[in-house]
mmCIF file with all atom_site columns, C-alpha atoms in Angstrom:
data_model
loop_
_atom_site.group_PDB
_atom_site.id
_atom_site.type_symbol
_atom_site.label_atom_id
_atom_site.label_alt_id
_atom_site.label_comp_id
_atom_site.label_asym_id
_atom_site.label_entity_id
_atom_site.label_seq_id
_atom_site.pdbx_PDB_ins_code
_atom_site.Cartn_x
_atom_site.Cartn_y
_atom_site.Cartn_z
_atom_site.occupancy
_atom_site.B_iso_or_equiv
_atom_site.pdbx_formal_charge
_atom_site.auth_seq_id
_atom_site.auth_comp_id
_atom_site.auth_asym_id
_atom_site.auth_atom_id
_atom_site.pdbx_PDB_model_num
ATOM 1   C CA . MET A 1 1   ? 101.295 96.024  -68.146 1.00 80.00 ? 1   MET A CA 1
ATOM 2   C CA . LYS A 1 2   ? 104.199 95.804  -65.716 1.00 85.00 ? 2   LYS A CA 1
ATOM 3   C CA . THR A 1 3   ? 103.756 95.911  -61.977 1.00 90.00 ? 3   THR A CA 1
ATOM 4   C CA . ILE A 1 4   ? 105.609 98.355  -59.752 1.00 91.00 ? 4   ILE A CA 1
ATOM 5   C CA . LYS A 1 5   ? 107.781 95.493  -58.540 1.00 91.00 ? 5   LYS A CA 1
ATOM 6   C CA . GLU A 1 6   ? 108.703 94.490  -62.114 1.00 92.00 ? 6   GLU A CA 1
ATOM 7   C CA . LEU A 1 7   ? 109.526 98.094  -62.992 1.00 92.00 ? 7   LEU A CA 1
ATOM 8   C CA . GLU A 1 8   ? 111.723 98.367  -59.887 1.00 92.00 ? 8   GLU A CA 1
ATOM 9   C CA . GLU A 1 9   ? 113.637 95.228  -60.973 1.00 92.00 ? 9   GLU A CA 1
ATOM 10  C CA . ILE A 1 10  ? 114.172 96.726  -64.434 1.00 92.00 ? 10  ILE A CA 1
ATOM 11  C CA . ARG A 1 11  ? 115.422 99.935  -62.826 1.00 89.00 ? 11  ARG A CA 1
ATOM 12  C CA . LYS A 1 12  ? 117.920 98.053  -60.642 1.00 87.00 ? 12  LYS A CA 1
ATOM 13  C CA . LYS A 1 13  ? 119.269 96.039  -63.565 1.00 85.00 ? 13  LYS A CA 1
ATOM 14  C CA . THR A 1 14  ? 119.638 99.185  -65.659 1.00 81.00 ? 14  THR A CA 1
ATOM 15  C CA . LEU A 1 15  ? 121.526 100.969 -62.881 1.00 76.00 ? 15  LEU A CA 1
ATOM 16  C CA . GLU A 1 16  ? 123.889 98.003  -62.576 1.00 73.00 ? 16  GLU A CA 1
ATOM 17  C CA . VAL A 1 17  ? 124.668 98.250  -66.295 1.00 66.00 ? 17  VAL A CA 1
ATOM 18  C CA . VAL A 1 18  ? 125.254 102.008 -66.035 1.00 63.00 ? 18  VAL A CA 1
ATOM 19  C CA . ASN A 1 19  ? 127.566 101.529 -63.052 1.00 58.00 ? 19  ASN A CA 1
ATOM 20  C CA . GLN A 1 20  ? 129.559 98.927  -64.987 1.00 54.00 ? 20  GLN A CA 1
ATOM 21  C CA . ARG A 1 21  ? 130.226 101.566 -67.607 1.00 60.00 ? 21  ARG A CA 1
ATOM 22  C CA . LYS A 1 22  ? 131.777 103.835 -64.949 1.00 61.00 ? 22  LYS A CA 1
ATOM 23  C CA . ASP A 1 23  ? 134.271 101.145 -64.073 1.00 63.00 ? 23  ASP A CA 1
ATOM 24  C CA . ARG A 1 24  ? 135.260 100.583 -67.677 1.00 72.00 ? 24  ARG A CA 1
ATOM 25  C CA . THR A 1 25  ? 138.911 99.656  -68.136 1.00 82.00 ? 25  THR A CA 1
ATOM 26  C CA . THR A 1 26  ? 139.021 99.932  -71.905 1.00 89.00 ? 26  THR A CA 1
ATOM 27  C CA . THR A 1 27  ? 139.371 102.964 -74.126 1.00 93.00 ? 27  THR A CA 1
ATOM 28  C CA . ARG A 1 28  ? 136.296 103.777 -76.165 1.00 93.00 ? 28  ARG A CA 1
ATOM 29  C CA . ILE A 1 29  ? 136.355 105.636 -79.489 1.00 96.00 ? 29  ILE A CA 1
ATOM 30  C CA . VAL A 1 30  ? 132.935 106.812 -80.624 1.00 95.00 ? 30  VAL A CA 1
ATOM 31  C CA . VAL A 1 31  ? 132.244 108.110 -84.129 1.00 96.00 ? 31  VAL A CA 1
ATOM 32  C CA . GLY A 1 32  ? 129.109 110.122 -84.937 1.00 95.00 ? 32  GLY A CA 1
ATOM 33  C CA . MET A 1 33  ? 127.450 108.205 -87.763 1.00 96.00 ? 33  MET A CA 1
ATOM 34  C CA . ALA A 1 34  ? 124.165 110.030 -88.204 1.00 95.00 ? 34  ALA A CA 1
ATOM 35  C CA . THR A 1 35  ? 123.227 111.363 -91.625 1.00 95.00 ? 35  THR A CA 1
ATOM 36  C CA . CYS A 1 36  ? 125.084 114.598 -90.930 1.00 94.00 ? 36  CYS A CA 1
ATOM 37  C CA . GLY A 1 37  ? 128.251 112.724 -89.986 1.00 94.00 ? 37  GLY A CA 1
ATOM 38  C CA . ILE A 1 38  ? 128.108 110.390 -92.952 1.00 96.00 ? 38  ILE A CA 1
ATOM 39  C CA . ALA A 1 39  ? 127.526 113.323 -95.314 1.00 95.00 ? 39  ALA A CA 1
ATOM 40  C CA . ALA A 1 40  ? 130.590 115.063 -93.860 1.00 95.00 ? 40  ALA A CA 1
ATOM 41  C CA . GLY A 1 41  ? 132.817 111.986 -94.261 1.00 96.00 ? 41  GLY A CA 1
ATOM 42  C CA . ALA A 1 42  ? 132.421 109.988 -91.052 1.00 96.00 ? 42  ALA A CA 1
ATOM 43  C CA . ARG A 1 43  ? 132.519 106.608 -92.795 1.00 97.00 ? 43  ARG A CA 1
ATOM 44  C CA . PRO A 1 44  ? 136.148 106.935 -94.021 1.00 97.00 ? 44  PRO A CA 1
ATOM 45  C CA . VAL A 1 45  ? 137.063 108.288 -90.570 1.00 97.00 ? 45  VAL A CA 1
ATOM 46  C CA . LEU A 1 46  ? 135.490 105.267 -88.877 1.00 97.00 ? 46  LEU A CA 1
ATOM 47  C CA . LEU A 1 47  ? 137.248 102.877 -91.265 1.00 97.00 ? 47  LEU A CA 1
ATOM 48  C CA . ALA A 1 48  ? 140.591 104.618 -90.686 1.00 97.00 ? 48  ALA A CA 1
ATOM 49  C CA . ILE A 1 49  ? 140.179 104.308 -86.918 1.00 97.00 ? 49  ILE A CA 1
ATOM 50  C CA . MET A 1 50  ? 139.259 100.632 -87.147 1.00 97.00 ? 50  MET A CA 1
ATOM 51  C CA . ASP A 1 51  ? 142.215 99.999  -89.473 1.00 97.00 ? 51  ASP A CA 1
ATOM 52  C CA . GLU A 1 52  ? 144.662 101.837 -87.226 1.00 96.00 ? 52  GLU A CA 1
ATOM 53  C CA . VAL A 1 53  ? 143.420 100.039 -84.107 1.00 96.00 ? 53  VAL A CA 1
ATOM 54  C CA . SER A 1 54  ? 143.842 96.737  -85.923 1.00 96.00 ? 54  SER A CA 1
ATOM 55  C CA . LYS A 1 55  ? 147.292 97.599  -87.324 1.00 96.00 ? 55  LYS A CA 1
ATOM 56  C CA . LEU A 1 56  ? 148.531 98.626  -83.889 1.00 96.00 ? 56  LEU A CA 1
ATOM 57  C CA . GLY A 1 57  ? 147.070 95.479  -82.323 1.00 95.00 ? 57  GLY A CA 1
ATOM 58  C CA . LEU A 1 58  ? 145.072 97.412  -79.730 1.00 93.00 ? 58  LEU A CA 1
ATOM 59  C CA . THR A 1 59  ? 142.903 94.827  -78.018 1.00 91.00 ? 59  THR A CA 1
ATOM 60  C CA . ASP A 1 60  ? 141.696 97.071  -75.200 1.00 91.00 ? 60  ASP A CA 1
ATOM 61  C CA . VAL A 1 61  ? 140.041 99.631  -77.478 1.00 93.00 ? 61  VAL A CA 1
ATOM 62  C CA . ILE A 1 62  ? 136.386 99.597  -78.444 1.00 93.00 ? 62  ILE A CA 1
ATOM 63  C CA . VAL A 1 63  ? 135.341 101.452 -81.589 1.00 95.00 ? 63  VAL A CA 1
ATOM 64  C CA . ALA A 1 64  ? 131.657 102.322 -81.580 1.00 94.00 ? 64  ALA A CA 1
ATOM 65  C CA . GLN A 1 65  ? 129.181 104.291 -83.637 1.00 95.00 ? 65  GLN A CA 1
ATOM 66  C CA . THR A 1 66  ? 126.571 106.676 -82.354 1.00 93.00 ? 66  THR A CA 1
ATOM 67  C CA . GLY A 1 67  ? 123.864 108.865 -83.823 1.00 93.00 ? 67  GLY A CA 1
ATOM 68  C CA . CYS A 1 68  ? 123.863 112.613 -84.081 1.00 91.00 ? 68  CYS A CA 1
ATOM 69  C CA . ILE A 1 69  ? 126.025 114.238 -81.424 1.00 86.00 ? 69  ILE A CA 1
ATOM 70  C CA . GLY A 1 70  ? 124.242 117.543 -81.979 1.00 85.00 ? 70  GLY A CA 1
ATOM 71  C CA . LEU A 1 71  ? 126.939 119.603 -83.658 1.00 87.00 ? 71  LEU A CA 1
ATOM 72  C CA . CYS A 1 72  ? 126.317 118.758 -87.303 1.00 90.00 ? 72  CYS A CA 1
ATOM 73  C CA . ARG A 1 73  ? 128.372 121.669 -88.610 1.00 89.00 ? 73  ARG A CA 1
ATOM 74  C CA . LEU A 1 74  ? 131.467 120.255 -86.887 1.00 91.00 ? 74  LEU A CA 1
ATOM 75  C CA . GLU A 1 75  ? 131.163 116.715 -88.283 1.00 93.00 ? 75  GLU A CA 1
ATOM 76  C CA . PRO A 1 76  ? 132.792 114.274 -88.561 1.00 95.00 ? 76  PRO A CA 1
ATOM 77  C CA . ILE A 1 77  ? 133.048 114.109 -84.779 1.00 95.00 ? 77  ILE A CA 1
ATOM 78  C CA . VAL A 1 78  ? 135.039 111.536 -82.804 1.00 96.00 ? 78  VAL A CA 1
ATOM 79  C CA . GLU A 1 79  ? 134.959 111.131 -79.036 1.00 95.00 ? 79  GLU A CA 1
ATOM 80  C CA . VAL A 1 80  ? 137.746 109.399 -77.133 1.00 95.00 ? 80  VAL A CA 1
ATOM 81  C CA . ILE A 1 81  ? 136.984 108.135 -73.647 1.00 93.00 ? 81  ILE A CA 1
ATOM 82  C CA . ARG A 1 82  ? 139.962 106.722 -71.780 1.00 92.00 ? 82  ARG A CA 1
ATOM 83  C CA . PRO A 1 83  ? 139.495 105.108 -68.369 1.00 89.00 ? 83  PRO A CA 1
ATOM 84  C CA . GLY A 1 84  ? 139.691 107.642 -65.568 1.00 87.00 ? 84  GLY A CA 1
ATOM 85  C CA . GLU A 1 85  ? 139.921 110.643 -67.900 1.00 88.00 ? 85  GLU A CA 1
ATOM 86  C CA . GLU A 1 86  ? 137.491 113.221 -69.237 1.00 87.00 ? 86  GLU A CA 1
ATOM 87  C CA . LYS A 1 87  ? 135.928 112.579 -72.627 1.00 90.00 ? 87  LYS A CA 1
ATOM 88  C CA . VAL A 1 88  ? 137.727 114.399 -75.449 1.00 93.00 ? 88  VAL A CA 1
ATOM 89  C CA . THR A 1 89  ? 135.723 115.480 -78.490 1.00 93.00 ? 89  THR A CA 1
ATOM 90  C CA . TYR A 1 90  ? 137.514 115.866 -81.808 1.00 95.00 ? 90  TYR A CA 1
ATOM 91  C CA . ILE A 1 91  ? 135.836 117.779 -84.628 1.00 93.00 ? 91  ILE A CA 1
ATOM 92  C CA . LYS A 1 92  ? 136.114 118.105 -88.392 1.00 93.00 ? 92  LYS A CA 1
ATOM 93  C CA . MET A 1 93  ? 137.956 114.819 -88.593 1.00 95.00 ? 93  MET A CA 1
ATOM 94  C CA . THR A 1 94  ? 139.591 113.274 -91.635 1.00 96.00 ? 94  THR A CA 1
ATOM 95  C CA . PRO A 1 95  ? 141.010 109.752 -91.947 1.00 97.00 ? 95  PRO A CA 1
ATOM 96  C CA . GLU A 1 96  ? 144.536 111.171 -91.528 1.00 97.00 ? 96  GLU A CA 1
ATOM 97  C CA . LYS A 1 97  ? 143.589 113.095 -88.387 1.00 96.00 ? 97  LYS A CA 1
ATOM 98  C CA . ALA A 1 98  ? 141.824 110.018 -87.020 1.00 97.00 ? 98  ALA A CA 1
ATOM 99  C CA . ARG A 1 99  ? 144.923 107.861 -87.474 1.00 97.00 ? 99  ARG A CA 1
ATOM 100 C CA . ARG A 1 100 ? 146.986 110.468 -85.650 1.00 96.00 ? 100 ARG A CA 1
ATOM 101 C CA . ILE A 1 101 ? 144.488 110.493 -82.768 1.00 96.00 ? 101 ILE A CA 1
ATOM 102 C CA . VAL A 1 102 ? 144.696 106.739 -82.411 1.00 97.00 ? 102 VAL A CA 1
ATOM 103 C CA . LYS A 1 103 ? 148.506 106.849 -82.324 1.00 97.00 ? 103 LYS A CA 1
ATOM 104 C CA . GLU A 1 104 ? 148.961 109.893 -80.110 1.00 96.00 ? 104 GLU A CA 1
ATOM 105 C CA . HIS A 1 105 ? 145.912 110.018 -77.856 1.00 96.00 ? 105 HIS A CA 1
ATOM 106 C CA . VAL A 1 106 ? 144.827 106.422 -77.539 1.00 95.00 ? 106 VAL A CA 1
ATOM 107 C CA . VAL A 1 107 ? 148.281 104.810 -77.509 1.00 95.00 ? 107 VAL A CA 1
ATOM 108 C CA . GLU A 1 108 ? 150.503 107.526 -76.039 1.00 95.00 ? 108 GLU A CA 1
ATOM 109 C CA . GLY A 1 109 ? 147.913 109.356 -73.936 1.00 93.00 ? 109 GLY A CA 1
ATOM 110 C CA . LYS A 1 110 ? 148.651 112.762 -75.497 1.00 95.00 ? 110 LYS A CA 1
ATOM 111 C CA . VAL A 1 111 ? 145.560 114.734 -76.513 1.00 94.00 ? 111 VAL A CA 1
ATOM 112 C CA . VAL A 1 112 ? 145.884 116.199 -80.025 1.00 93.00 ? 112 VAL A CA 1
ATOM 113 C CA . ASP A 1 113 ? 144.836 119.675 -78.972 1.00 90.00 ? 113 ASP A CA 1
ATOM 114 C CA . GLU A 1 114 ? 144.618 121.208 -82.433 1.00 89.00 ? 114 GLU A CA 1
ATOM 115 C CA . TYR A 1 115 ? 141.609 119.015 -83.327 1.00 91.00 ? 115 TYR A CA 1
ATOM 116 C CA . VAL A 1 116 ? 139.799 119.228 -79.983 1.00 91.00 ? 116 VAL A CA 1
ATOM 117 C CA . MET A 1 117 ? 136.494 121.029 -79.615 1.00 87.00 ? 117 MET A CA 1
ATOM 118 C CA . HIS A 1 118 ? 136.801 123.722 -76.987 1.00 77.00 ? 118 HIS A CA 1
ATOM 119 C CA . VAL A 1 119 ? 133.767 125.234 -75.277 1.00 74.00 ? 119 VAL A CA 1
ATOM 120 C CA . VAL A 1 120 ? 134.154 128.557 -73.489 1.00 72.00 ? 120 VAL A CA 1
ATOM 121 C CA . ASP A 1 121 ? 131.191 130.319 -71.937 1.00 74.00 ? 121 ASP A CA 1
ATOM 122 C CA . GLY A 1 122 ? 128.809 128.079 -73.831 1.00 71.00 ? 122 GLY A CA 1
ATOM 123 C CA . LYS A 1 123 ? 130.360 128.920 -77.213 1.00 71.00 ? 123 LYS A CA 1
ATOM 124 C CA . VAL A 1 124 ? 132.196 126.348 -79.279 1.00 70.00 ? 124 VAL A CA 1
ATOM 125 C CA . LEU A 1 125 ? 135.693 127.430 -80.243 1.00 67.00 ? 125 LEU A CA 1
ATOM 126 C CA . ASN A 1 126 ? 137.395 125.744 -83.132 1.00 63.00 ? 126 ASN A CA 1
ATOM 127 C CA . ASP A 1 127 ? 139.937 126.966 -85.587 1.00 55.00 ? 127 ASP A CA 1
ATOM 128 C CA . TYR A 1 128 ? 140.555 129.585 -82.882 1.00 48.00 ? 128 TYR A CA 1
ATOM 129 C CA . SER A 1 129 ? 137.372 131.475 -83.719 1.00 49.00 ? 129 SER A CA 1
ATOM 130 C CA . VAL A 1 130 ? 133.991 131.574 -82.030 1.00 47.00 ? 130 VAL A CA 1
ATOM 131 C CA . GLN A 1 131 ? 131.337 129.629 -83.893 1.00 50.00 ? 131 GLN A CA 1
ATOM 132 C CA . ASN A 1 132 ? 127.774 130.816 -83.463 1.00 47.00 ? 132 ASN A CA 1
ATOM 133 C CA . ASP A 1 133 ? 125.099 128.221 -82.900 1.00 46.00 ? 133 ASP A CA 1
#
């Protein structure tokens, strides 16, 4: 059993870690690798991203995996988080689309709008049609 003082120390250390993430200076590419993502083809997407990052010699890019992002029907999902910018969520990815995202968004800073998930009034828009939850 932890004391209140020990719990407070854990809380402080955790907050310091969270604050370090805010000051991140590297680009982060996150691929949803839960069962739903893998079933939809996330593994080849992840491998394509890692290959493209390596081929382009991008040393300031972190490629990470996460669990279910919560939109299984839109998998494979890739999130790009560049320092000082809003997170961009790409949906229904393929290895070819992923390579394009690395080149255009990560390297050149241009969001590939045609693959981005758009949310309007709580509804997800993709392929220019409203998708019901």
